[in-house]
Every structure is written in C-alpha cells, then in structure tokens.
Short mmCIF file of C-alpha atoms in Angstrom, two decimals:
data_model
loop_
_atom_site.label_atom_id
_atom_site.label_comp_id
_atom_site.label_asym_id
_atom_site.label_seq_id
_atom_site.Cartn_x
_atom_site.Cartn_y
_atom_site.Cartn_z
CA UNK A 1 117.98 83.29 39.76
CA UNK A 2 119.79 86.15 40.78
CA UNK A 3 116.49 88.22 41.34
CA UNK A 4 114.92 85.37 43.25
CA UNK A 5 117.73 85.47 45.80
CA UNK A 6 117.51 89.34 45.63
CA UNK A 7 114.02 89.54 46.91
CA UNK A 8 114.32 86.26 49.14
CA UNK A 9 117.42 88.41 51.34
CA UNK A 10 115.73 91.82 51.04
CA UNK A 11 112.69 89.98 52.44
CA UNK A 12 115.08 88.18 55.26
CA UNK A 13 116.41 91.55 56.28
CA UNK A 14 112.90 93.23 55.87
CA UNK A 15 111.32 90.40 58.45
CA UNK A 16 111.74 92.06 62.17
CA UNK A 17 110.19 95.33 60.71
CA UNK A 18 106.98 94.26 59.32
CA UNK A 19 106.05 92.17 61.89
CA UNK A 20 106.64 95.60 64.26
CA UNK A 21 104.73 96.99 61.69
CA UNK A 22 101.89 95.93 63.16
CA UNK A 23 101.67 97.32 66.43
CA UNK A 24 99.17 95.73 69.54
CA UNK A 25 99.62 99.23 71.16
CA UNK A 26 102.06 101.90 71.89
CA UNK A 27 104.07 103.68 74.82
CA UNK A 28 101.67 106.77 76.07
CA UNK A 29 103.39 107.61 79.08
CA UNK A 30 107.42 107.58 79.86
CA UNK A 31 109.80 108.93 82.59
CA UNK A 32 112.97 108.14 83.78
CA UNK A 33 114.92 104.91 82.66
CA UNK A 34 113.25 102.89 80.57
CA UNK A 35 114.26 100.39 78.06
CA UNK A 36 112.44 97.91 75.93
CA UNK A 37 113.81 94.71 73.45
CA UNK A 38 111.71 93.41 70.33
CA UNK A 39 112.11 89.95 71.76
CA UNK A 40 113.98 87.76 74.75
CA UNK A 41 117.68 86.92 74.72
CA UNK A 42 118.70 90.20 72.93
CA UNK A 43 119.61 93.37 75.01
CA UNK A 44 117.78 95.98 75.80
CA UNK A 45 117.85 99.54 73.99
CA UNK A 46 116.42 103.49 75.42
CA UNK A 47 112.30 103.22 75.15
CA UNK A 48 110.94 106.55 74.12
CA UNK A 49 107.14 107.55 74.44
CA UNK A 50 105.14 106.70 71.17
CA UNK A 51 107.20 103.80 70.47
CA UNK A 52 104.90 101.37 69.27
CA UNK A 53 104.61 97.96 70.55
CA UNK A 54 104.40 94.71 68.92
CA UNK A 55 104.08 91.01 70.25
CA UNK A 56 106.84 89.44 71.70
CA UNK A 57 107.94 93.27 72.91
CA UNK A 58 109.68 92.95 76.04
CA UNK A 59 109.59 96.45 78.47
CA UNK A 60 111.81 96.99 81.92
CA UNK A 61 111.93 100.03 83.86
CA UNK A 62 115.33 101.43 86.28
CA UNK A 63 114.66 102.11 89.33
CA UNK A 64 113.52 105.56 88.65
CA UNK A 65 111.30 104.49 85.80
CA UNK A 66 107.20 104.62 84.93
CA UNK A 67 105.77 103.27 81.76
CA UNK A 68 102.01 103.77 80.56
CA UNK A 69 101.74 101.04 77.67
CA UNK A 70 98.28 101.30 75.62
CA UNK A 71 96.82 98.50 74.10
CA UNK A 72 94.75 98.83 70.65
CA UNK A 73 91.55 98.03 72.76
CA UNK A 74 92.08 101.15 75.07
CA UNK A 75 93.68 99.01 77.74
CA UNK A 76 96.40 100.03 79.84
CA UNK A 77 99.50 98.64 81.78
CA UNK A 78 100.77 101.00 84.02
CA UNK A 79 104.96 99.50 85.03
CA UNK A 80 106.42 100.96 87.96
CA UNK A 81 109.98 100.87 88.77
CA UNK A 82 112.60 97.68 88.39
CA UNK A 83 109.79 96.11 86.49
CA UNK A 84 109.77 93.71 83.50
CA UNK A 85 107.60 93.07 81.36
CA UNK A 86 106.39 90.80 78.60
CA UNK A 87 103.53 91.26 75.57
CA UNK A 88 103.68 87.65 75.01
CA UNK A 89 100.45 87.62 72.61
CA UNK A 90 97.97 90.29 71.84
CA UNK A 91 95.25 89.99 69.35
CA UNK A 92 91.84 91.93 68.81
CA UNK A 93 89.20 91.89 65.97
CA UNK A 94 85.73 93.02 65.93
CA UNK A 95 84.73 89.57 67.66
CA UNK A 96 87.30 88.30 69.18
CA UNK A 97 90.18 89.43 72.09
CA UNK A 98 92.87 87.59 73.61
CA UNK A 99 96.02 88.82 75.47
CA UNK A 100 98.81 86.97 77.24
CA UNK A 101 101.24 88.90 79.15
CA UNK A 102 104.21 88.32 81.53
CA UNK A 103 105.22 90.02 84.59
CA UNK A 104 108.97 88.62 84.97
CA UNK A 105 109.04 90.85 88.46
CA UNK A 106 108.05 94.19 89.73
CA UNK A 107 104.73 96.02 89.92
CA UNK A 108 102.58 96.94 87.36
CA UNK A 109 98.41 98.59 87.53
CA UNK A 110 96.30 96.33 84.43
CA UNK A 111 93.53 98.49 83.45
CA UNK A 112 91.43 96.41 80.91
CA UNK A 113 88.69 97.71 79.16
CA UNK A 114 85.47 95.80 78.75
CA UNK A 115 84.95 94.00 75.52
CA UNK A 116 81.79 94.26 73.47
CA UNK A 117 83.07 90.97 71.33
CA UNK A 118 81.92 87.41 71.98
CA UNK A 119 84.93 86.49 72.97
CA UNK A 120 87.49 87.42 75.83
CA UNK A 121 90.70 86.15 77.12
CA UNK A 122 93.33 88.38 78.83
CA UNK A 123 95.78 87.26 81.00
CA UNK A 124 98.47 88.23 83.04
CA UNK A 125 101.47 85.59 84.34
CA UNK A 126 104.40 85.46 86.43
CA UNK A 127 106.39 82.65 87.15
CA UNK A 128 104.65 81.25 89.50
CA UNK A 129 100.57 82.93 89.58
CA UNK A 130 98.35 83.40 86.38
CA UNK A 131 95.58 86.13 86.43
CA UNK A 132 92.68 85.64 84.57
CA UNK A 133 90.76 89.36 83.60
CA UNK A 134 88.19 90.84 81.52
CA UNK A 135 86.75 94.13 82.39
CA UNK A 136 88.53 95.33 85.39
CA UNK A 137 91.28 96.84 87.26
CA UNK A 138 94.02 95.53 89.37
CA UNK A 139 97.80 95.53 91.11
CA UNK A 140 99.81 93.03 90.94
CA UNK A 141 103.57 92.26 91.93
CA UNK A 142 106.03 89.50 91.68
CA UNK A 143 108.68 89.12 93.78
CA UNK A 144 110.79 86.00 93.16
CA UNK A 145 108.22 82.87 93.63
CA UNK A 146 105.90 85.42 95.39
CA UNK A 147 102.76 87.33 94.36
CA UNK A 148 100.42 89.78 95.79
CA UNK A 149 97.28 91.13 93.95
CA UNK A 150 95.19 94.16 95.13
CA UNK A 151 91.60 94.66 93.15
CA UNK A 152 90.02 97.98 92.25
CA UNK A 153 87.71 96.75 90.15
CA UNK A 154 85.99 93.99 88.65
CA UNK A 155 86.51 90.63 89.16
CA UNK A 156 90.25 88.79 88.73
CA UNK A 157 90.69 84.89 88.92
CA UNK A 158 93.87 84.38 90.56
CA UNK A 159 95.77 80.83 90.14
CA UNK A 160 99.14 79.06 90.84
CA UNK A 161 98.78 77.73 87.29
CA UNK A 162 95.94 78.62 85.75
CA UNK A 163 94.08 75.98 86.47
CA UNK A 164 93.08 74.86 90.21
CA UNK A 165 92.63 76.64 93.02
CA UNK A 166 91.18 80.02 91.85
CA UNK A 167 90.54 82.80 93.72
CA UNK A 168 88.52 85.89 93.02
CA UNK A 169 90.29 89.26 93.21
CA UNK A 170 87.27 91.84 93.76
CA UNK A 171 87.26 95.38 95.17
CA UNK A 172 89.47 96.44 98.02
CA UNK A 173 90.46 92.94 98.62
CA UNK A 174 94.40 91.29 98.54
CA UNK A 175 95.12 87.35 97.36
CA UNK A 176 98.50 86.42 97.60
CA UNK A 177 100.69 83.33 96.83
CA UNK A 178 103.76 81.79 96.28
CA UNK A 179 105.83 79.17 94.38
CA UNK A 180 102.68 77.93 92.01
CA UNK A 181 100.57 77.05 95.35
CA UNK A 182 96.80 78.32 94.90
CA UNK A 183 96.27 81.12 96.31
CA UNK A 184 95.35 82.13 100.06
CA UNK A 185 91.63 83.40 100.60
CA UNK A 186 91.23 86.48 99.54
CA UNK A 187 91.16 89.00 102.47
CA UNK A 188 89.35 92.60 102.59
CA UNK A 189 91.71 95.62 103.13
CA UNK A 190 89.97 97.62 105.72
CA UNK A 191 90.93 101.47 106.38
CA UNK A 192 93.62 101.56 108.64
CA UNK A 193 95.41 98.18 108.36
CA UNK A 194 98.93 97.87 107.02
CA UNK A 195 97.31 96.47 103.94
CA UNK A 196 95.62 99.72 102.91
CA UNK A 197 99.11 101.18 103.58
CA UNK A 198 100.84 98.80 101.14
CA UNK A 199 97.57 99.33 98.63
CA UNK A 200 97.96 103.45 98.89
CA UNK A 201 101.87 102.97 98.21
CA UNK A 202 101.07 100.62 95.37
CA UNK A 203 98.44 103.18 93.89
CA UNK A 204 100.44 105.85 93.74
CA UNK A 205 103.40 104.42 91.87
CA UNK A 206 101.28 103.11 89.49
CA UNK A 207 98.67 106.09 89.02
CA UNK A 208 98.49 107.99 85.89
CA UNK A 209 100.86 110.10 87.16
CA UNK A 210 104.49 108.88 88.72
CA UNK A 211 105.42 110.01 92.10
CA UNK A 212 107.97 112.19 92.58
CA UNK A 213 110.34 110.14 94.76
CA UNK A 214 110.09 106.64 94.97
CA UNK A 215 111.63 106.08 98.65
CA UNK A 216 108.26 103.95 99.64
CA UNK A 217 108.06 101.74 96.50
CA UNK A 218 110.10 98.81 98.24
CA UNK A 219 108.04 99.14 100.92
CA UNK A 220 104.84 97.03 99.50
CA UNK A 221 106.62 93.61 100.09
CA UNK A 222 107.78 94.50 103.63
CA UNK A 223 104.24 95.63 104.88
CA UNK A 224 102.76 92.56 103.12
CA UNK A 225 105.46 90.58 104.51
CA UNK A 226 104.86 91.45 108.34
CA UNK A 227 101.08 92.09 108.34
CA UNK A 228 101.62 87.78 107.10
CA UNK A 229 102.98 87.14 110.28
CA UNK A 230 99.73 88.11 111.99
CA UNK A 231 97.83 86.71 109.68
CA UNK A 232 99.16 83.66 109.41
CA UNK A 233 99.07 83.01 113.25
CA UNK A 234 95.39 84.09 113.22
CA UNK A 235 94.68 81.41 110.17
CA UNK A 236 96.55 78.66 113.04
CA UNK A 237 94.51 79.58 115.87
CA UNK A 238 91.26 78.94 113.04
CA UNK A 239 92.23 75.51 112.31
CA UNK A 240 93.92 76.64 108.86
CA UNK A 241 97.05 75.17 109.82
CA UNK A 242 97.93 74.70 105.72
CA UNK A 243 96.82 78.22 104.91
CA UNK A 244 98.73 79.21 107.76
CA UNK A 245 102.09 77.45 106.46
CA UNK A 246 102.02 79.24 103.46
CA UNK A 247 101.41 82.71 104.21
CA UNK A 248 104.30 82.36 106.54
CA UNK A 249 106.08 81.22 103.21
CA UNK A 250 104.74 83.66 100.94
CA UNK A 251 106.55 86.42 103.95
CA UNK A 252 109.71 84.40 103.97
CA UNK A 253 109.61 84.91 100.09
CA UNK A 254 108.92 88.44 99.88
CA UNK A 255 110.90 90.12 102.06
CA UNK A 256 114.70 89.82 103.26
CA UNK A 257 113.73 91.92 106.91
CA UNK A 258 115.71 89.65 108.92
CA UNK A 259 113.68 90.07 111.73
CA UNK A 260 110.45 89.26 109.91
CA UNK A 261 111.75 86.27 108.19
CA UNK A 262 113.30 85.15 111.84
CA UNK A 263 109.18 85.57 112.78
CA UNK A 264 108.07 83.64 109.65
CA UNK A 265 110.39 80.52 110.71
CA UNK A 266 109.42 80.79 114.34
CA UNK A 267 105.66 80.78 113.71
CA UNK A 268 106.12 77.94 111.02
CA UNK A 269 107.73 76.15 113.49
CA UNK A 270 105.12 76.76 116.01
CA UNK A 271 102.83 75.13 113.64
CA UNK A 272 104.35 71.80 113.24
CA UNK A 273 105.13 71.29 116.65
CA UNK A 274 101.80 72.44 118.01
CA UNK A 275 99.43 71.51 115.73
CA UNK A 276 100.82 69.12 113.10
CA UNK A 277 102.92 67.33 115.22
CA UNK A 278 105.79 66.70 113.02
CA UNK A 279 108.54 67.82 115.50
CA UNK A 280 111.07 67.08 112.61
CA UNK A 281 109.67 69.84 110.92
CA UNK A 282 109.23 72.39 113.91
CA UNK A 283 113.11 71.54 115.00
CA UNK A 284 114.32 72.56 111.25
CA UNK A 285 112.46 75.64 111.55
CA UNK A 286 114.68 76.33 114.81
CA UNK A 287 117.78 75.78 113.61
CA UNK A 288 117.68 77.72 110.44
CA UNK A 289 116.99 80.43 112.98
CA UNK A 290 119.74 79.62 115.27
CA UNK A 291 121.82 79.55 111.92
CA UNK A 292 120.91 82.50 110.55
CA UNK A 293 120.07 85.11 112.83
CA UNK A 294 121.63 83.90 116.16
CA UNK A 295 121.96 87.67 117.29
CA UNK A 296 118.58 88.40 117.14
CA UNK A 297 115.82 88.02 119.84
CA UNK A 298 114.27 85.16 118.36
CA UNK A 299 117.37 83.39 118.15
CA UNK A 300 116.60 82.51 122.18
CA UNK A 301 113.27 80.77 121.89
CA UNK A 302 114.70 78.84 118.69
CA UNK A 303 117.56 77.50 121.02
CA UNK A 304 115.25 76.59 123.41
CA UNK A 305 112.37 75.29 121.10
CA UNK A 306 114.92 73.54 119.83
CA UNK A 307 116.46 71.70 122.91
CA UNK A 308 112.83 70.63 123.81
CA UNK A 309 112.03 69.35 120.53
CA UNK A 310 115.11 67.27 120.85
CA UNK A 311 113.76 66.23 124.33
CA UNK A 312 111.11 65.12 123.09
CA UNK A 313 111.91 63.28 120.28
CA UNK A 314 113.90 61.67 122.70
CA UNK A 315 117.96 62.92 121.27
CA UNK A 316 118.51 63.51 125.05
CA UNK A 317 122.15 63.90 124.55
CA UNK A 318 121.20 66.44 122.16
CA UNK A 319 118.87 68.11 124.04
CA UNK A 320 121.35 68.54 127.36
CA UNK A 321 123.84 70.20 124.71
CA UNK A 322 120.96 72.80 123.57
CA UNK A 323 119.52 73.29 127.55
CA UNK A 324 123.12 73.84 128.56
CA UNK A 325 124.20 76.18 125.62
CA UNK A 326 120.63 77.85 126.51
CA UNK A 327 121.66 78.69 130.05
CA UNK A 328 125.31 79.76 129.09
CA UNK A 329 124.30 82.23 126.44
CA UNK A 330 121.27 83.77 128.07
CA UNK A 331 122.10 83.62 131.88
CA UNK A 332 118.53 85.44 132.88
CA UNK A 333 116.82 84.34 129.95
CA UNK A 334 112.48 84.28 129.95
CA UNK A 335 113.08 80.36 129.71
CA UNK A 336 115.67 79.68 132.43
CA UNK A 337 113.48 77.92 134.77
CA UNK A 338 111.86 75.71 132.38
CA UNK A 339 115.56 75.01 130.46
CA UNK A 340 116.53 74.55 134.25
CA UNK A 341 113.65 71.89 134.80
CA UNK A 342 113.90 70.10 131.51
CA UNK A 343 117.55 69.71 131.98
CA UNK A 344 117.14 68.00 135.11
CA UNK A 345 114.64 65.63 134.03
CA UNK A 346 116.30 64.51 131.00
CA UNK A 347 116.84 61.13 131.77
CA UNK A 348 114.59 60.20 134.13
#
C-alpha cells in the first residue's frame, strides 16, 4: 500500500514535467524582457533562448522585448514588443498537422511552413478575429477588439469567428476588423500610402532581426487608425455605408489620438444623418464629441450638427439652446450664418 501511494505522489509531482517533456518547439531567438508561464492563471517567470516549448505555453514580451519561437515543423512566430502569446494546441505527425494559437494583444510575424501531409490546420486567434493559414506568411496585431493583418505571402482566411465572412489575406494587401464583425475588404498597400508606412514599421519589428529602438512600434495602430478615416469616407461616397461604419469603428478602437477618434465620430455621424437617415444615431455621434473633446476643432461642427439634428427632429427648444450656445462660443465661426438662419426659422 505504502508503495502504491509512493509511486501514485512521485507521479503527481512528476506530471507538469513530462508533459514539457515533450516540446512542440523551442525559443531560437531572445532579447530584452521576456517572460513565459507553462499555463494561464499562474505568473510569469524570465524566458531564456532554447527554452523549449510545450502546449498550453503562454509567452509575453516588455516593451523592449523580441521573441523568435520555432515550431517542430520549421515554423516560426516572430513576437514583438508588449505582446502575448498563447500555444494553445500544437500537434504534427508524418500525416497530419494542426496548430491553434492565441494572440491575447500585440504584434507578432507567423511564418508557416508548407506541409507535405494530407492534412493541415493552423490557426491563429485573438479575441475577436481567427486566421486560418497553411503555407504562408503574415502580420498580424490585436489591439483591444481590433485587428489588422498585413500578407507577405500566401493566402490567409481572415474571420470574426471563424466561420462567416472570410476574407483572403494575399500579398501586399491589409484586412482589418473589429469586435468579431467580418472583416472589411481586403485593400492593396500601394508604395507610398500610409499603409506601406505602417507595413515597413511592422516588418521591421518583427524581422529576423529586432530593431534597435523601438520609438515607431506604437505607431502601426495610429497610421492604420487615420489612413481609416479616409477610407472609410471613400467606402460612404461608394454606397458602402456599412463597411464605412465599421472602419470608422475599427479607428475608434485602435487608437486613443484624440483628434482622430474626434474624426471617426464625426464621419460616423455624417453617415447616419446623410445616408442612413437615423438622425438619432448621427446626434449621439455629436455629442460624444461635444463631451469629449469640446476643445478641439471638431468640437464646432458637432455643436452645430448637433443643433440641426435637433431641428430637425423637431426638439426645437433644444435646438435654439445648441444654435445659441453655437453663436456664443464661436462668435466668427464657419457656420454662423447658417446657425444665424436656422435659429430664426425655428418655429416657423
């Protein structure tokens, strides 16, 4: 009896290490602060290179940090800095290869080697966007509920859940979304554009080699974030007003650039009142502006989007307060003649 219970608590104690003693991959590249835990809920502990990796291996870098993890296959994951990251499931035989992985935030490069097996399945998740892969190469970064994908190579099916709504991710082009919502249409990143900025930046923190300062890492999101603000408008004047609606959201939700998110509510506003014609909409829009940034420029066309909304929803009590605070606080505003106008006709 007493043997029994012997070998039942020296195989208790002995659990955690076997199953790490059979590694999916190990750490081939390392600099700066990096940290790793065997499994969520416990903390983290100093990651050195060659540490091997098993399932269930969770991996976050400082913000100063690089990791190259290497997969049995060959495959890489290349984790910039303030990243976490996930090796939910990894298994490979001589027919078979499947791979689930989580990107909790941050920005990592998946390099995944083609399999010569009859069977593939590799993905890679955040909260709210799955990526479906095979043979290829891609970016990808989570931010919050948002997600932005840049291809290199190959083909990537990008979802909200895995399921609806895919969208390839080829060469040179960016698909983005946000809060489980399929993706937007993939869009080509020409030379030039502030896309290929954002792309270059996001290559070069995740290249086999780290950068040397990383200044221009928190960068990506802003770029994304205001080249959405064009883009979006461009989708509304096509008709997209949908599409257009959420690429405003997927700015709101990637960057904190007040004056970009102040353009993001503006144009979503824009939308519903011009196009949708759901002025309950377009007037919340213009007072989350008037809330929250009522020092910035924008904060005058929200006051006086808003007192015409209210005008024409017919709150004309409400709309001679917002024409009236409208003329007070900007005295030679750009709208003073039409507040001027609509104030006098309220009522009429």
């Amino acid at each position: 009896m007493k043997k029994q219970l012997f070998i039942l608590l020296v195989g208790i104690v002995l659990m955690p290490v076997l199953a790490f003693a059979a590694p999916v991959g190990k750490i081939t590249g390392l600099t700066g602060q990096a940290y790793m835990r065997v499994k969520a809920g416990v903390p983290y502990t100093p990651l050195a290179k060659g540490t091997a990796v098993a399932t269930g291996t969770w991996i976050k870098t400082g913000p100063k940090g690089w990791v190259e993890l290497t997969l049995n296959d060959k495959s890489t994951f290349t984790l910039a800095n303030n990243t976490e990251f996930e090796v939910t499931g990894f298994l490979l035989t001589k027919n078979k290869r499947e791979g689930t992985f989580n990107l909790a935030e941050g920005k990592l490069r998946a390099s995944v080697v083609k399999f010569g097996g009859k069977q593939s399945g590799m993905t890679v998740k955040s909260g709210t966007a799955v990526a479906g892969i095979k043979g290829t190469e891609f970016l990808m970064l989570s931010q919050g509920q948002a997600n932005v994908f840049f291809g290199n190579e190959g083909t990537v099916s990008v979802s909200g859940d895995g399921k609806s709504g895919q969208q390839p991710l080829t060469s040179s082009t960016y698909v983005q979304n946000t809060r489980g919502l399929p993706p937007a249409e993939p869009v080509k990143v020409d030379q030039g554009t502030p896309l290929a900025e954002a792309k270059g930046i996001f290559d070069g923190v995740t290249a086999a080699e780290p950068p040397k300062e990383w200044t221009d890492s928190g960068k990506i999101v802003d770029i994304c974030a205001r080249w959405n603000i064009n883009h979006g408008h461009y989708l509304a004047d096509s008709g997209k007003y949908q599409d257009a609606l959420n690429v405003f959201q997927i700015a709101l939700d990637l960057t904190k650039v007040e004056s970009v998110r102040a353009d993001a509510h503006m144009e979503r506003g824009a939308v519903y009142a011009r196009f949708l014609s759901n002025p309950e909409l377009a007037l919340a829009e213009y007072l989350l502006v008037l809330e929250e940034y009522p020092s910035l420029p924008q904060a005058e066309f929200a006051l006086f989007n808003a007192a015409q909304t209210l005008a024409e929803m017919g709150f004309n009590d409400q709309a001679k307060l917002r024409f009236e605070q409208y003329l007070k606080l900007y005295p030679q505003g750009k709208q003073r003649s039409n507040a001027e106008t609509l104030l006098n006709g309220i009522g009429k």
